[in-house]
PDB file of C-alpha atoms in Angstrom:
ATOM      1  CA  MET A   1      12.686  -6.244  17.290  1.00  0.00           C
ATOM      2  CA  ASN A   2      13.234  -2.886  15.590  1.00  0.00           C
ATOM      3  CA  SER A   3      12.147   0.646  16.475  1.00  0.00           C
ATOM      4  CA  TYR A   4       8.948   0.228  14.430  1.00  0.00           C
ATOM      5  CA  ASP A   5       8.018  -2.741  16.639  1.00  0.00           C
ATOM      6  CA  ARG A   6       8.798  -0.926  19.893  1.00  0.00           C
ATOM      7  CA  LEU A   7       6.804   2.190  19.029  1.00  0.00           C
ATOM      8  CA  PRO A   8       4.141   1.250  16.464  1.00  0.00           C
ATOM      9  CA  TYR A   9       2.525   3.870  14.310  1.00  0.00           C
ATOM     10  CA  PRO A  10      -1.267   4.184  14.323  1.00  0.00           C
ATOM     11  CA  SER A  11      -2.936   1.971  11.740  1.00  0.00           C
ATOM     12  CA  LEU A  12      -5.694   4.214  10.426  1.00  0.00           C
ATOM     13  CA  SER A  13      -7.771   4.741   7.308  1.00  0.00           C
ATOM     14  CA  TYR A  14      -6.837   7.674   5.064  1.00  0.00           C
ATOM     15  CA  PRO A  15      -9.729   8.416   2.668  1.00  0.00           C
ATOM     16  CA  GLN A  16      -7.549  10.635   0.475  1.00  0.00           C
ATOM     17  CA  THR A  17      -5.584   7.516  -0.557  1.00  0.00           C
ATOM     18  CA  HIS A  18      -8.610   5.474  -1.687  1.00  0.00           C
ATOM     19  CA  PRO A  19      -8.232   4.248  -5.275  1.00  0.00           C
ATOM     20  CA  ASP A  20     -11.640   5.718  -6.155  1.00  0.00           C
ATOM     21  CA  ARG A  21     -10.429   9.208  -5.242  1.00  0.00           C
ATOM     22  CA  LEU A  22      -7.088   8.690  -6.975  1.00  0.00           C
ATOM     23  CA  ALA A  23      -8.814   7.391 -10.120  1.00  0.00           C
ATOM     24  CA  THR A  24     -11.102  10.420 -10.181  1.00  0.00           C
ATOM     25  CA  LEU A  25      -8.172  12.825  -9.861  1.00  0.00           C
ATOM     26  CA  ALA A  26      -6.196  10.951 -12.518  1.00  0.00           C
ATOM     27  CA  THR A  27      -9.162  11.054 -14.902  1.00  0.00           C
ATOM     28  CA  LEU A  28      -9.552  14.788 -14.360  1.00  0.00           C
ATOM     29  CA  LEU A  29      -5.867  15.145 -15.267  1.00  0.00           C
ATOM     30  CA  GLY A  30      -6.360  13.280 -18.552  1.00  0.00           C
ATOM     31  CA  MET A  31      -5.125   9.841 -17.506  1.00  0.00           C
ATOM     32  CA  SER A  32      -6.916   6.528 -18.017  1.00  0.00           C
ATOM     33  CA  PRO A  33      -6.454   4.806 -14.651  1.00  0.00           C
ATOM     34  CA  ALA A  34      -7.372   1.192 -14.006  1.00  0.00           C
ATOM     35  CA  PRO A  35     -10.944   0.645 -12.840  1.00  0.00           C
ATOM     36  CA  VAL A  36     -10.972   0.494  -9.060  1.00  0.00           C
ATOM     37  CA  GLU A  37     -13.209  -2.577  -9.114  1.00  0.00           C
ATOM     38  CA  ARG A  38     -10.375  -4.594 -10.730  1.00  0.00           C
ATOM     39  CA  CYS A  39      -7.020  -3.101  -9.745  1.00  0.00           C
ATOM     40  CA  ARG A  40      -3.836  -3.872  -7.827  1.00  0.00           C
ATOM     41  CA  VAL A  41      -2.858  -1.594  -4.949  1.00  0.00           C
ATOM     42  CA  LEU A  42       0.444  -1.459  -3.046  1.00  0.00           C
ATOM     43  CA  GLU A  43       0.801   0.447   0.205  1.00  0.00           C
ATOM     44  CA  MET A  44       4.339   0.990   1.486  1.00  0.00           C
ATOM     45  CA  GLY A  45       4.451   1.582   5.236  1.00  0.00           C
ATOM     46  CA  CYS A  46       1.010   0.066   5.844  1.00  0.00           C
ATOM     47  CA  ALA A  47       1.426  -0.478   9.625  1.00  0.00           C
ATOM     48  CA  GLY A  48      -1.303  -2.957  10.599  1.00  0.00           C
ATOM     49  CA  GLY A  49      -3.255  -2.510   7.373  1.00  0.00           C
ATOM     50  CA  GLY A  50      -5.808  -0.080   8.789  1.00  0.00           C
ATOM     51  CA  ASN A  51      -5.887   1.868   5.539  1.00  0.00           C
ATOM     52  CA  LEU A  52      -6.150  -1.197   3.295  1.00  0.00           C
ATOM     53  CA  LEU A  53      -8.702  -3.192   5.302  1.00  0.00           C
ATOM     54  CA  PRO A  54     -11.743  -1.075   4.339  1.00  0.00           C
ATOM     55  CA  MET A  55     -10.529  -0.805   0.743  1.00  0.00           C
ATOM     56  CA  ALA A  56     -10.171  -4.574   0.416  1.00  0.00           C
ATOM     57  CA  ASP A  57     -13.570  -5.103   2.003  1.00  0.00           C
ATOM     58  CA  GLY A  58     -15.267  -2.615  -0.312  1.00  0.00           C
ATOM     59  CA  LEU A  59     -13.467  -3.676  -3.497  1.00  0.00           C
ATOM     60  CA  PRO A  60     -13.479  -7.495  -3.427  1.00  0.00           C
ATOM     61  CA  GLY A  61     -12.455  -7.738  -7.108  1.00  0.00           C
ATOM     62  CA  SER A  62      -9.214  -5.865  -6.495  1.00  0.00           C
ATOM     63  CA  GLU A  63      -5.951  -7.046  -4.965  1.00  0.00           C
ATOM     64  CA  PHE A  64      -4.227  -5.201  -2.126  1.00  0.00           C
ATOM     65  CA  VAL A  65      -0.674  -5.656  -0.863  1.00  0.00           C
ATOM     66  CA  GLY A  66       0.674  -3.855   2.180  1.00  0.00           C
ATOM     67  CA  ILE A  67       4.273  -3.878   3.350  1.00  0.00           C
ATOM     68  CA  ASP A  68       5.784  -2.642   6.583  1.00  0.00           C
ATOM     69  CA  ALA A  69       9.070  -2.940   8.481  1.00  0.00           C
ATOM     70  CA  SER A  70       7.237  -3.806  11.721  1.00  0.00           C
ATOM     71  CA  ALA A  71       6.668  -7.525  12.181  1.00  0.00           C
ATOM     72  CA  VAL A  72       4.422  -6.720  15.163  1.00  0.00           C
ATOM     73  CA  GLN A  73       2.149  -4.469  13.093  1.00  0.00           C
ATOM     74  CA  ILE A  74       2.013  -6.938  10.205  1.00  0.00           C
ATOM     75  CA  ALA A  75       1.115  -9.823  12.540  1.00  0.00           C
ATOM     76  CA  ALA A  76      -1.721  -7.780  14.056  1.00  0.00           C
ATOM     77  CA  GLY A  77      -2.946  -6.817  10.614  1.00  0.00           C
ATOM     78  CA  GLN A  78      -2.798 -10.392   9.368  1.00  0.00           C
ATOM     79  CA  GLY A  79      -5.023 -11.356  12.288  1.00  0.00           C
ATOM     80  CA  ALA A  80      -7.577  -8.759  11.205  1.00  0.00           C
ATOM     81  CA  VAL A  81      -7.368  -9.917   7.578  1.00  0.00           C
ATOM     82  CA  ALA A  82      -8.022 -13.512   8.663  1.00  0.00           C
ATOM     83  CA  ALA A  83     -10.859 -12.535  11.002  1.00  0.00           C
ATOM     84  CA  LEU A  84     -12.549 -10.602   8.200  1.00  0.00           C
ATOM     85  CA  GLY A  85     -11.901 -13.318   5.619  1.00  0.00           C
ATOM     86  CA  LEU A  86     -10.297 -10.931   3.135  1.00  0.00           C
ATOM     87  CA  ALA A  87      -8.678 -13.130   0.487  1.00  0.00           C
ATOM     88  CA  ASN A  88      -7.761 -10.072  -1.599  1.00  0.00           C
ATOM     89  CA  LEU A  89      -5.451  -8.463   0.994  1.00  0.00           C
ATOM     90  CA  SER A  90      -1.898  -9.588   1.728  1.00  0.00           C
ATOM     91  CA  LEU A  91       0.182  -7.921   4.439  1.00  0.00           C
ATOM     92  CA  ARG A  92       3.913  -8.613   4.345  1.00  0.00           C
ATOM     93  CA  HIS A  93       6.776  -7.901   6.714  1.00  0.00           C
ATOM     94  CA  LEU A  94       9.077  -6.280   4.178  1.00  0.00           C
ATOM     95  CA  ASP A  95      11.399  -3.291   4.283  1.00  0.00           C
ATOM     96  CA  ILE A  96      10.878  -0.740   1.517  1.00  0.00           C
ATOM     97  CA  LEU A  97      14.543  -1.193   0.559  1.00  0.00           C
ATOM     98  CA  ASP A  98      13.813  -4.856  -0.215  1.00  0.00           C
ATOM     99  CA  VAL A  99      10.927  -4.270  -2.638  1.00  0.00           C
ATOM    100  CA  ASP A 100      11.700  -5.591  -6.118  1.00  0.00           C
ATOM    101  CA  GLU A 101       9.951  -6.659  -9.304  1.00  0.00           C
ATOM    102  CA  SER A 102       8.755  -9.905  -7.697  1.00  0.00           C
ATOM    103  CA  LEU A 103       5.835  -7.967  -6.179  1.00  0.00           C
ATOM    104  CA  GLY A 104       4.653  -7.242  -9.709  1.00  0.00           C
ATOM    105  CA  ARG A 105       3.077  -4.098 -11.093  1.00  0.00           C
ATOM    106  CA  PHE A 106       0.437  -2.040  -9.362  1.00  0.00           C
ATOM    107  CA  ASP A 107      -2.250   0.296 -10.644  1.00  0.00           C
ATOM    108  CA  TYR A 108      -2.081   2.382  -7.476  1.00  0.00           C
ATOM    109  CA  ILE A 109       0.900   2.811  -5.151  1.00  0.00           C
ATOM    110  CA  LEU A 110       0.239   4.473  -1.807  1.00  0.00           C
ATOM    111  CA  VAL A 111       2.909   6.005   0.419  1.00  0.00           C
ATOM    112  CA  HIS A 112       1.653   8.398   3.075  1.00  0.00           C
ATOM    113  CA  GLY A 113       3.417   9.672   6.155  1.00  0.00           C
ATOM    114  CA  VAL A 114       6.676   7.956   5.202  1.00  0.00           C
ATOM    115  CA  TYR A 115       8.634   9.854   2.561  1.00  0.00           C
ATOM    116  CA  SER A 116       9.227  13.030   4.572  1.00  0.00           C
ATOM    117  CA  TRP A 117      11.006  11.405   7.509  1.00  0.00           C
ATOM    118  CA  VAL A 118      12.961   8.480   6.077  1.00  0.00           C
ATOM    119  CA  PRO A 119      16.624   8.771   5.022  1.00  0.00           C
ATOM    120  CA  PRO A 120      17.499   9.688   1.417  1.00  0.00           C
ATOM    121  CA  GLU A 121      18.297   6.047   0.590  1.00  0.00           C
ATOM    122  CA  VAL A 122      14.707   5.046   1.395  1.00  0.00           C
ATOM    123  CA  GLN A 123      13.280   8.116  -0.358  1.00  0.00           C
ATOM    124  CA  ASN A 124      15.168   7.124  -3.499  1.00  0.00           C
ATOM    125  CA  LYS A 125      13.921   3.543  -3.201  1.00  0.00           C
ATOM    126  CA  ILE A 126      10.315   4.756  -2.878  1.00  0.00           C
ATOM    127  CA  LEU A 127      10.733   6.665  -6.147  1.00  0.00           C
ATOM    128  CA  THR A 128      12.356   3.626  -7.771  1.00  0.00           C
ATOM    129  CA  VAL A 129       9.452   1.406  -6.710  1.00  0.00           C
ATOM    130  CA  CYS A 130       7.009   3.939  -8.142  1.00  0.00           C
ATOM    131  CA  LYS A 131       8.963   3.898 -11.410  1.00  0.00           C
ATOM    132  CA  GLU A 132       9.526   0.145 -11.700  1.00  0.00           C
ATOM    133  CA  ASN A 133       6.401  -1.307 -10.085  1.00  0.00           C
ATOM    134  CA  LEU A 134       3.767   1.110 -11.368  1.00  0.00           C
ATOM    135  CA  ALA A 135       1.600  -0.161 -14.221  1.00  0.00           C
ATOM    136  CA  PRO A 136       1.107   1.946 -17.345  1.00  0.00           C
ATOM    137  CA  GLN A 137      -1.434   4.656 -16.488  1.00  0.00           C
ATOM    138  CA  GLY A 138      -0.790   3.815 -12.824  1.00  0.00           C
ATOM    139  CA  VAL A 139      -1.176   6.387 -10.073  1.00  0.00           C
ATOM    140  CA  ALA A 140       1.297   6.887  -7.235  1.00  0.00           C
TER     141      ALA A 140
END
């Protein structure tokens, strides 16, 4: 059990991270983002998936992957995913430092409420993941 298991973070929805909003902003900035109806989304530090659950429900043609260092949070989130029957959402107990190319490329990478308080090693890894796992025209 780690500190993230002992004191879990709230698992909430953050509308500002929705792919639809990110795609709109990217388009306004001259990018050609992937259509939100058929995209891949990674959230690092997803807690129990509270941010991804409504996205996965509303965008059944897209694939969502959430990772978190808390096994307790991930287990709770996996229960919600199963109860809702969301085949397009996978929650994984995985430390950010352990993310590699095996997760594949993502059209949208979400990281909120994490970067500012983690050590420099994790901050650097977050940037590496955004560089190596972001699809062309991807938004992070």
